[in-house]
Amino acid sequence: MGENILLVGELDGERLSSSSEDLVGFANSISKDLGFTGIIFALPTDGSLGRETEGKIAESISKASRNKVELVFMENPAFEHPHPLLLTDALEAFVLEKHPEIISFPHSTLYCQIAASLSTRLAAPVVTGVEAFTCKNAQPVFERCLMNGRWKALVSPAASPWVLTLNCGAFAAPNEQNSQVNVIRQKFLKTNDRYAHLGMEQSTVQDSSLEKAEVIVSAGRGMLAGPQWLDLIREVIGILKNAALGASRPLCDAQMLPYSCQIGETGRQVAPRLYLALGISGAPQHLAGMRGAQCVIAVNSDPDAPIFNRADYAVVANAAEFLPLLVKKYHETMSEGDN
Ligand SMILES: Cc1cc2nc3c(=O)[nH]c(=O)nc-3n(C[C@H](O)[C@H](O)[C@H](O)COP(=O)(O)OP(=O)(O)OC[C@H]3O[C@@H](n4cnc5c(N)ncnc54)[C@H](O)[C@@H]3O)c2cc1C
């Protein structure tokens, strides 16, 4: 087994994105099982971070990693904005210099594109959306979900390096380590005019109610079957304290609810005390946004729905019929309390 694992992270403002922190959690586990000793954390930047910010990033990696880390700030002014072609060029050169056994990225749109291009250039196997792994005869077997979590594929790449994208939240890192992090700044001056970045716009919705809510009532495609489903959900939210409305992606795609309600990998990450999932199948991309929920109640008409694997309480029912019963029961209980 070779020595190096290359983790390629991304910034969220001036901090590591949470899915980049998860890369370190993955490196901790796989190094323990397969004996990797060298962890390289590459972070593309435009070169303007400043020493203080770089120090804070190094500190967060130090707290998460159980191994010594070489943190490489890959600098190019064009990395101010995501540039998949240029980043692939830079990473290809970097990989040929460092010879890592594993190259792992967060499972984001940008990095799925880069993972695919890089694996083609290196003739390396790629496994996207990795959720877990086990080791058999000193070989890793990676797990990924298919068909919205109904099937699990087990994949063992035959040749290295292995290019992986890791699902958000699948490999949480501890926060109490104090590993050595050596900072290196490396300039990548190549330019690439095959891709024009025209701009970035911050979402106009800066609503933080979902992140602050203690209870989230989340609607999925299954709710659409019932009439007045939104009224029913609003009624439930009205009777619960500090509750907010969430949704799975199909409802936002169908413009039934705004994207600010979307929970998941490409939506909001939430950690309420109670998460009520109504008519949601439990696709990995949705679970990635609600992993932090303390208690999950799932209502689904399909007893085999994957969401039940994550649920603390499973209600096999038509959600549109279940909600009025829930509201009725609440009012009955409250009026008993009054008497
Ligand atoms: C790159 C990428 C990123 C993505 N990001 C996200 C994301 O951030 N968030 C997200 O949510 N999705 C995301 N998705 C989509 C995700 O893969 C799933 O398609 C989506 O989460 C499914 O939503 P759903 O559970 O509402 O719908 P479905 O998978 O269609 O499930 C509907 C469920 O409702 C149940 N049902 C039907 N009728 C009833 C009823 N009357 N009562 C109770 N239950 C009923 C069904 O049994 C089923 O389990 C992403 C996909 C990709 C490829």
CSV table of C-alpha atoms and ligand atoms in Angstrom, one decimal:
chain,number,residue,atom,x,y,z
A,1,MET,CA,0.0,0.0,0.0
A,2,GLY,CA,1.4,3.4,-0.9
A,3,GLU,CA,1.7,6.2,1.6
A,4,ASN,CA,-0.3,9.2,0.5
A,5,ILE,CA,-3.9,10.2,0.5
A,6,LEU,CA,-4.7,13.4,-1.3
A,7,LEU,CA,-7.8,15.3,0.0
A,8,VAL,CA,-9.0,18.2,-2.1
A,9,GLY,CA,-11.1,20.7,-0.2
A,10,GLU,CA,-13.0,23.8,-0.9
A,11,LEU,CA,-13.6,27.1,0.9
A,12,ASP,CA,-16.9,28.4,2.2
A,13,GLY,CA,-16.0,32.1,2.5
A,14,GLU,CA,-12.8,32.1,4.6
A,15,ARG,CA,-13.4,28.7,6.2
A,16,LEU,CA,-13.3,25.1,5.1
A,17,SER,CA,-16.7,23.9,3.9
A,18,SER,CA,-18.2,21.3,6.2
A,19,SER,CA,-17.9,18.7,3.5
A,20,SER,CA,-14.2,19.4,3.2
A,21,GLU,CA,-13.8,18.8,7.0
A,22,ASP,CA,-15.5,15.4,6.4
A,23,LEU,CA,-12.6,14.5,4.1
A,24,VAL,CA,-10.3,14.6,7.1
A,25,GLY,CA,-12.8,12.2,8.9
A,26,PHE,CA,-12.5,9.8,6.0
A,27,ALA,CA,-8.7,10.1,6.0
A,28,ASN,CA,-8.7,9.3,9.7
A,29,SER,CA,-10.7,6.1,9.2
A,30,ILE,CA,-9.0,4.8,6.1
A,31,SER,CA,-5.5,5.5,7.4
A,32,LYS,CA,-6.2,3.5,10.5
A,33,ASP,CA,-7.5,0.5,8.5
A,34,LEU,CA,-4.9,0.6,5.6
A,35,GLY,CA,-1.9,2.2,7.2
A,36,PHE,CA,-1.6,5.3,5.1
A,37,THR,CA,0.8,7.7,6.8
A,38,GLY,CA,0.9,10.8,4.6
A,39,ILE,CA,-2.1,13.0,4.3
A,40,ILE,CA,-2.0,15.9,1.8
A,41,PHE,CA,-4.8,18.4,2.0
A,42,ALA,CA,-4.9,20.6,-1.1
A,43,LEU,CA,-6.9,23.7,-1.1
A,44,PRO,CA,-7.2,25.8,-4.3
A,45,THR,CA,-7.2,29.6,-3.5
A,46,ASP,CA,-6.7,32.8,-5.5
A,47,GLY,CA,-3.6,33.5,-3.3
A,48,SER,CA,-5.3,36.3,-1.3
A,49,LEU,CA,-6.2,34.5,1.9
A,50,GLY,CA,-3.7,36.1,4.2
A,51,ARG,CA,-1.6,34.4,6.9
A,52,GLU,CA,-4.2,34.7,9.7
A,53,THR,CA,-6.9,33.0,7.7
A,54,GLU,CA,-4.5,30.3,6.5
A,55,GLY,CA,-3.5,29.8,10.1
A,56,LYS,CA,-7.2,29.3,11.1
A,57,ILE,CA,-7.7,26.8,8.3
A,58,ALA,CA,-4.6,24.9,9.4
A,59,GLU,CA,-5.8,24.9,13.0
A,60,SER,CA,-9.2,23.4,12.0
A,61,ILE,CA,-7.5,20.6,10.1
A,62,SER,CA,-5.1,20.0,13.0
A,63,LYS,CA,-8.1,19.6,15.3
A,64,ALA,CA,-9.8,17.1,13.0
A,65,SER,CA,-6.9,15.0,11.8
A,66,ARG,CA,-5.4,12.1,13.6
A,67,ASN,CA,-2.4,12.1,11.3
A,68,LYS,CA,0.3,14.6,10.3
A,69,VAL,CA,-1.0,16.7,7.4
A,70,GLU,CA,0.7,18.6,4.6
A,71,LEU,CA,-1.6,21.5,3.8
A,72,VAL,CA,-1.0,22.9,0.3
A,73,PHE,CA,-2.6,26.1,-0.7
A,74,MET,CA,-2.7,25.8,-4.5
A,75,GLU,CA,-2.6,29.4,-5.6
A,76,ASN,CA,-3.8,30.8,-8.9
A,77,PRO,CA,-5.7,34.1,-9.3
A,78,ALA,CA,-8.2,32.3,-11.5
A,79,PHE,CA,-9.2,30.0,-8.5
A,80,GLU,CA,-11.1,33.0,-7.1
A,81,HIS,CA,-14.1,31.3,-8.9
A,82,PRO,CA,-14.6,27.6,-9.5
A,83,HIS,CA,-12.8,26.7,-12.7
A,84,PRO,CA,-13.1,23.0,-13.4
A,85,LEU,CA,-10.7,22.8,-16.3
A,86,LEU,CA,-7.9,24.8,-14.7
A,87,LEU,CA,-8.3,22.9,-11.4
A,88,THR,CA,-8.1,19.6,-13.3
A,89,ASP,CA,-4.9,20.7,-15.0
A,90,ALA,CA,-3.4,21.8,-11.6
A,91,LEU,CA,-4.5,18.6,-9.9
A,92,GLU,CA,-3.2,16.4,-12.6
A,93,ALA,CA,0.3,18.0,-12.3
A,94,PHE,CA,0.0,17.7,-8.5
A,95,VAL,CA,-1.0,14.1,-8.6
A,96,LEU,CA,1.9,13.2,-11.0
A,97,GLU,CA,4.3,14.8,-8.5
A,98,LYS,CA,2.9,13.3,-5.3
A,99,HIS,CA,1.6,9.9,-6.4
A,100,PRO,CA,-1.2,9.5,-3.9
A,101,GLU,CA,-3.0,6.2,-3.6
A,102,ILE,CA,-6.4,7.9,-3.0
A,103,ILE,CA,-7.6,11.3,-4.3
A,104,SER,CA,-10.8,12.3,-2.6
A,105,PHE,CA,-13.2,15.2,-3.1
A,106,PRO,CA,-16.4,16.4,-1.5
A,107,HIS,CA,-19.4,15.2,-3.5
A,108,SER,CA,-20.2,18.6,-4.9
A,109,THR,CA,-21.2,19.5,-8.5
A,110,LEU,CA,-17.8,21.1,-9.1
A,111,TYR,CA,-15.8,18.3,-7.7
A,112,CYS,CA,-17.9,15.5,-9.4
A,113,GLN,CA,-16.9,17.2,-12.7
A,114,ILE,CA,-13.3,17.4,-11.7
A,115,ALA,CA,-13.2,13.8,-10.4
A,116,ALA,CA,-14.6,12.5,-13.7
A,117,SER,CA,-12.1,14.5,-15.8
A,118,LEU,CA,-9.1,13.7,-13.6
A,119,SER,CA,-9.9,10.0,-13.5
A,120,THR,CA,-10.0,10.0,-17.3
A,121,ARG,CA,-6.7,11.7,-17.6
A,122,LEU,CA,-5.0,9.4,-15.1
A,123,ALA,CA,-6.9,6.3,-16.4
A,124,ALA,CA,-7.9,5.8,-12.7
A,125,PRO,CA,-11.1,4.3,-11.4
A,126,VAL,CA,-13.6,6.7,-9.9
A,127,VAL,CA,-16.3,6.1,-7.3
A,128,THR,CA,-18.7,8.9,-6.7
A,129,GLY,CA,-21.0,9.5,-3.7
A,130,VAL,CA,-19.1,7.2,-1.3
A,131,GLU,CA,-21.0,6.8,2.0
A,132,ALA,CA,-18.9,4.2,3.8
A,133,PHE,CA,-16.2,1.7,3.3
A,134,THR,CA,-15.0,-1.6,4.8
A,135,CYS,CA,-11.6,-3.3,4.3
A,136,LYS,CA,-11.3,-6.9,3.0
A,137,ASN,CA,-7.8,-8.4,2.7
A,138,ALA,CA,-6.2,-5.0,3.0
A,139,GLN,CA,-8.4,-3.7,0.1
A,140,PRO,CA,-11.1,-1.1,0.6
A,141,VAL,CA,-14.7,-1.8,-0.5
A,142,PHE,CA,-16.5,1.4,-1.0
A,143,GLU,CA,-20.3,1.7,-0.5
A,144,ARG,CA,-22.5,4.0,-2.5
A,145,CYS,CA,-26.3,4.3,-2.6
A,146,LEU,CA,-28.4,3.8,-5.7
A,147,MET,CA,-32.0,4.3,-6.5
A,148,ASN,CA,-32.6,6.9,-3.7
A,149,GLY,CA,-31.1,4.6,-1.1
A,150,ARG,CA,-33.0,1.4,-2.0
A,151,TRP,CA,-29.8,-0.3,-3.2
A,152,LYS,CA,-26.3,-0.2,-2.0
A,153,ALA,CA,-23.5,-0.8,-4.4
A,154,LEU,CA,-20.2,-2.2,-3.1
A,155,VAL,CA,-17.2,-1.2,-5.2
A,156,SER,CA,-13.6,-2.2,-4.9
A,157,PRO,CA,-11.4,-0.4,-7.5
A,158,ALA,CA,-8.8,-2.7,-9.1
A,159,ALA,CA,-6.0,-0.2,-9.7
A,160,SER,CA,-4.8,2.9,-7.9
A,161,PRO,CA,-5.0,5.8,-7.6
A,162,TRP,CA,-8.6,5.7,-6.7
A,163,VAL,CA,-10.6,8.9,-7.3
A,164,LEU,CA,-13.5,9.3,-4.9
A,165,THR,CA,-16.2,11.8,-4.1
A,166,LEU,CA,-17.5,11.5,-0.5
A,167,ASN,CA,-21.0,12.2,0.4
A,168,CYS,CA,-21.5,15.2,2.7
A,169,GLY,CA,-21.8,14.2,6.4
A,170,ALA,CA,-20.8,10.6,5.8
A,171,PHE,CA,-17.4,10.8,7.6
A,172,ALA,CA,-17.6,13.3,10.4
A,173,ALA,CA,-14.2,14.3,11.9
A,174,PRO,CA,-13.5,14.7,15.6
A,175,ASN,CA,-12.6,18.1,16.8
A,176,GLU,CA,-10.2,17.4,19.7
A,177,GLN,CA,-7.0,16.3,17.9
A,178,ASN,CA,-3.8,18.3,17.8
A,179,SER,CA,-2.0,16.9,14.8
A,180,GLN,CA,1.0,18.6,13.1
A,181,VAL,CA,0.0,20.6,10.0
A,182,ASN,CA,2.8,21.8,7.7
A,183,VAL,CA,1.7,24.7,5.4
A,184,ILE,CA,3.0,24.9,1.9
A,185,ARG,CA,2.1,27.5,-0.7
A,186,GLN,CA,2.4,26.4,-4.3
A,187,LYS,CA,1.7,28.6,-7.3
A,188,PHE,CA,-0.1,27.2,-10.4
A,189,LEU,CA,0.3,29.8,-13.0
A,190,LYS,CA,-1.3,28.1,-15.9
A,191,THR,CA,-4.2,29.8,-17.6
A,192,ASN,CA,-7.0,28.2,-19.4
A,193,ASP,CA,-9.4,30.0,-21.7
A,194,ARG,CA,-11.7,27.1,-22.6
A,195,TYR,CA,-14.1,28.1,-19.8
A,196,ALA,CA,-15.4,31.6,-19.1
A,197,HIS,CA,-16.6,32.4,-15.6
A,198,LEU,CA,-19.3,35.1,-15.9
A,199,GLY,CA,-20.0,35.8,-12.3
A,200,MET,CA,-21.3,34.6,-8.9
A,201,GLU,CA,-24.5,35.8,-7.3
A,202,GLN,CA,-25.3,35.2,-3.6
A,203,SER,CA,-28.8,33.8,-3.1
A,204,THR,CA,-31.1,36.6,-2.1
A,205,VAL,CA,-32.6,34.4,0.5
A,206,GLN,CA,-30.6,34.6,3.7
A,207,ASP,CA,-33.3,33.1,5.9
A,208,SER,CA,-31.7,31.3,8.9
A,209,SER,CA,-35.0,30.1,10.4
A,210,LEU,CA,-34.3,26.5,9.4
A,211,GLU,CA,-30.9,26.4,11.0
A,212,LYS,CA,-32.4,27.8,14.2
A,213,ALA,CA,-35.6,25.8,14.3
A,214,GLU,CA,-36.0,23.1,17.0
A,215,VAL,CA,-38.5,21.3,15.0
A,216,ILE,CA,-38.5,20.9,11.2
A,217,VAL,CA,-41.5,19.5,9.3
A,218,SER,CA,-40.3,18.5,5.9
A,219,ALA,CA,-42.4,17.7,2.9
A,220,GLY,CA,-41.4,15.3,0.1
A,221,ARG,CA,-42.9,14.3,-3.2
A,222,GLY,CA,-45.3,11.9,-1.4
A,223,MET,CA,-47.2,14.9,0.1
A,224,LEU,CA,-48.3,16.0,-3.3
A,225,ALA,CA,-50.7,13.1,-3.5
A,226,GLY,CA,-53.0,14.6,-0.8
A,227,PRO,CA,-55.0,17.8,-1.3
A,228,GLN,CA,-54.2,20.9,0.8
A,229,TRP,CA,-51.0,19.3,1.9
A,230,LEU,CA,-49.3,22.7,2.5
A,231,ASP,CA,-52.2,23.9,4.7
A,232,LEU,CA,-52.0,20.7,6.7
A,233,ILE,CA,-48.2,21.2,7.2
A,234,ARG,CA,-48.6,24.8,8.1
A,235,GLU,CA,-51.2,23.9,10.7
A,236,VAL,CA,-48.7,21.4,12.3
A,237,ILE,CA,-46.0,24.0,12.2
A,238,GLY,CA,-48.4,26.5,13.9
A,239,ILE,CA,-49.0,24.2,16.9
A,240,LEU,CA,-45.3,23.3,17.5
A,241,LYS,CA,-42.9,25.6,19.2
A,242,ASN,CA,-40.0,27.1,17.1
A,243,ALA,CA,-40.9,25.0,14.1
A,244,ALA,CA,-40.0,25.6,10.4
A,245,LEU,CA,-41.0,24.2,7.0
A,246,GLY,CA,-38.5,22.1,5.0
A,247,ALA,CA,-38.7,20.2,1.8
A,248,SER,CA,-37.0,17.7,-0.4
A,249,ARG,CA,-35.7,18.8,-3.8
A,250,PRO,CA,-38.6,17.7,-6.0
A,251,LEU,CA,-40.9,20.1,-4.3
A,252,CYS,CA,-38.5,23.0,-4.9
A,253,ASP,CA,-37.8,21.9,-8.5
A,254,ALA,CA,-41.6,21.9,-9.1
A,255,GLN,CA,-41.7,25.4,-7.5
A,256,MET,CA,-44.1,24.2,-4.9
A,257,LEU,CA,-41.8,25.7,-2.3
A,258,PRO,CA,-38.8,28.0,-2.6
A,259,TYR,CA,-35.2,26.6,-2.8
A,260,SER,CA,-34.6,28.2,0.6
A,261,CYS,CA,-36.6,25.3,2.1
A,262,GLN,CA,-34.6,22.6,0.4
A,263,ILE,CA,-32.7,20.3,2.8
A,264,GLY,CA,-29.9,18.2,1.6
A,265,GLU,CA,-26.6,18.0,-0.1
A,266,THR,CA,-27.4,20.9,-2.4
A,267,GLY,CA,-29.7,22.6,0.1
A,268,ARG,CA,-29.5,23.5,3.8
A,269,GLN,CA,-27.8,21.5,6.5
A,270,VAL,CA,-30.0,21.3,9.6
A,271,ALA,CA,-29.7,19.8,13.1
A,272,PRO,CA,-33.1,20.3,14.8
A,273,ARG,CA,-34.2,18.4,17.9
A,274,LEU,CA,-37.0,16.8,15.9
A,275,TYR,CA,-37.2,16.2,12.2
A,276,LEU,CA,-40.6,15.1,10.8
A,277,ALA,CA,-40.2,13.7,7.3
A,278,LEU,CA,-43.4,13.4,5.4
A,279,GLY,CA,-43.5,11.5,2.1
A,280,ILE,CA,-39.7,11.6,1.8
A,281,SER,CA,-38.0,8.5,0.5
A,282,GLY,CA,-34.7,9.1,2.2
A,283,ALA,CA,-32.3,9.6,-0.7
A,284,PRO,CA,-28.7,10.0,0.4
A,285,GLN,CA,-28.7,13.6,-1.0
A,286,HIS,CA,-31.6,14.5,1.3
A,287,LEU,CA,-30.2,12.6,4.3
A,288,ALA,CA,-26.9,14.6,3.9
A,289,GLY,CA,-28.8,17.7,5.0
A,290,MET,CA,-30.5,16.2,8.1
A,291,ARG,CA,-27.9,13.9,9.5
A,292,GLY,CA,-27.6,16.2,12.6
A,293,ALA,CA,-31.3,15.8,13.6
A,294,GLN,CA,-31.6,14.4,17.1
A,295,CYS,CA,-34.8,12.6,16.6
A,296,VAL,CA,-36.4,11.7,13.3
A,297,ILE,CA,-40.1,10.7,12.7
A,298,ALA,CA,-40.7,9.5,9.2
A,299,VAL,CA,-44.2,9.1,7.7
A,300,ASN,CA,-44.2,7.1,4.5
A,301,SER,CA,-46.8,4.8,2.8
A,302,ASP,CA,-44.0,2.4,1.7
A,303,PRO,CA,-42.8,0.2,4.6
A,304,ASP,CA,-39.5,-0.4,2.8
A,305,ALA,CA,-38.7,3.3,2.3
A,306,PRO,CA,-35.0,3.9,3.1
A,307,ILE,CA,-35.9,6.9,5.3
A,308,PHE,CA,-37.0,4.3,7.9
A,309,ASN,CA,-33.4,3.2,8.3
A,310,ARG,CA,-32.6,6.7,9.6
A,311,ALA,CA,-35.9,7.2,11.6
A,312,ASP,CA,-36.2,6.8,15.3
A,313,TYR,CA,-40.0,6.5,14.8
A,314,ALA,CA,-41.4,5.0,11.6
A,315,VAL,CA,-45.1,5.6,10.7
A,316,VAL,CA,-46.3,3.6,7.7
A,317,ALA,CA,-49.2,5.7,6.6
A,318,ASN,CA,-50.5,8.1,4.0
A,319,ALA,CA,-49.1,11.4,5.3
A,320,ALA,CA,-52.1,13.4,4.1
A,321,GLU,CA,-54.3,11.2,6.3
A,322,PHE,CA,-51.8,11.1,9.2
A,323,LEU,CA,-51.4,14.8,9.6
A,324,PRO,CA,-55.1,15.7,10.4
A,325,LEU,CA,-55.1,12.8,12.9
A,326,LEU,CA,-52.0,14.3,14.5
A,327,VAL,CA,-53.5,17.8,14.7
A,328,LYS,CA,-56.8,16.3,16.1
A,329,LYS,CA,-54.9,14.4,18.7
A,330,TYR,CA,-52.9,17.5,19.7
A,331,HIS,CA,-56.1,19.5,20.2
A,332,GLU,CA,-57.7,16.7,22.2
A,333,THR,CA,-54.7,16.4,24.5
A,334,MET,CA,-54.5,20.2,25.0
A,335,SER,CA,-58.2,20.4,25.9
A,336,GLU,CA,-57.8,17.5,28.3
A,337,GLY,CA,-55.0,19.5,29.9
A,338,ASP,CA,-57.3,22.5,30.2
A,339,ASN,CA,-60.0,20.5,32.1
B,1,LIG,C1,-26.4,16.0,-7.3
B,1,LIG,C2,-27.7,15.9,-6.6
B,1,LIG,C3,-28.0,16.6,-5.5
B,1,LIG,C4,-29.2,16.5,-4.9
B,1,LIG,N1,-29.5,17.3,-3.8
B,1,LIG,C5,-30.7,17.1,-3.1
B,1,LIG,C6,-30.9,17.8,-1.9
B,1,LIG,O1,-30.2,18.7,-1.5
B,1,LIG,N2,-32.1,17.6,-1.3
B,1,LIG,C7,-33.0,16.6,-1.7
B,1,LIG,O2,-34.0,16.4,-1.0
B,1,LIG,N3,-32.7,15.9,-2.8
B,1,LIG,C8,-31.6,16.1,-3.5
B,1,LIG,N4,-31.4,15.4,-4.7
B,1,LIG,C9,-32.5,14.5,-5.2
B,1,LIG,C10,-32.5,13.2,-4.5
B,1,LIG,O3,-31.6,12.3,-5.1
B,1,LIG,C11,-33.9,12.6,-4.5
B,1,LIG,O4,-34.4,12.5,-5.8
B,1,LIG,C12,-34.9,13.4,-3.7
B,1,LIG,O5,-34.4,13.7,-2.4
B,1,LIG,C13,-36.2,12.6,-3.6
B,1,LIG,O6,-37.2,13.4,-2.9
B,1,LIG,P1,-38.4,12.7,-2.3
B,1,LIG,O7,-38.0,11.8,-1.2
B,1,LIG,O8,-39.4,13.8,-1.9
B,1,LIG,O9,-39.1,12.0,-3.5
B,1,LIG,P2,-39.2,10.5,-3.8
B,1,LIG,O10,-37.9,9.8,-3.8
B,1,LIG,O11,-40.0,10.3,-5.1
B,1,LIG,O12,-40.0,9.8,-2.6
B,1,LIG,C14,-41.3,10.1,-2.3
B,1,LIG,C15,-41.7,9.2,-1.2
B,1,LIG,O13,-43.0,9.5,-0.8
B,1,LIG,C16,-43.7,8.2,-0.4
B,1,LIG,N5,-45.1,8.5,-0.6
B,1,LIG,C17,-45.9,8.5,-1.7
B,1,LIG,N6,-47.1,8.9,-1.4
B,1,LIG,C18,-47.2,9.0,-0.1
B,1,LIG,C19,-48.2,9.3,0.8
B,1,LIG,N7,-49.5,9.6,0.4
B,1,LIG,N8,-47.9,9.4,2.2
B,1,LIG,C20,-46.7,9.1,2.6
B,1,LIG,N9,-45.7,8.8,1.8
B,1,LIG,C21,-45.9,8.7,0.5
B,1,LIG,C22,-43.1,7.2,-1.4
B,1,LIG,O14,-43.3,5.9,-0.8
B,1,LIG,C23,-41.7,7.7,-1.5
B,1,LIG,O15,-40.9,7.0,-0.5
B,1,LIG,C24,-30.2,15.6,-5.3
B,1,LIG,C25,-29.9,14.8,-6.4
B,1,LIG,C26,-28.7,14.9,-7.1
B,1,LIG,C27,-28.4,14.0,-8.2
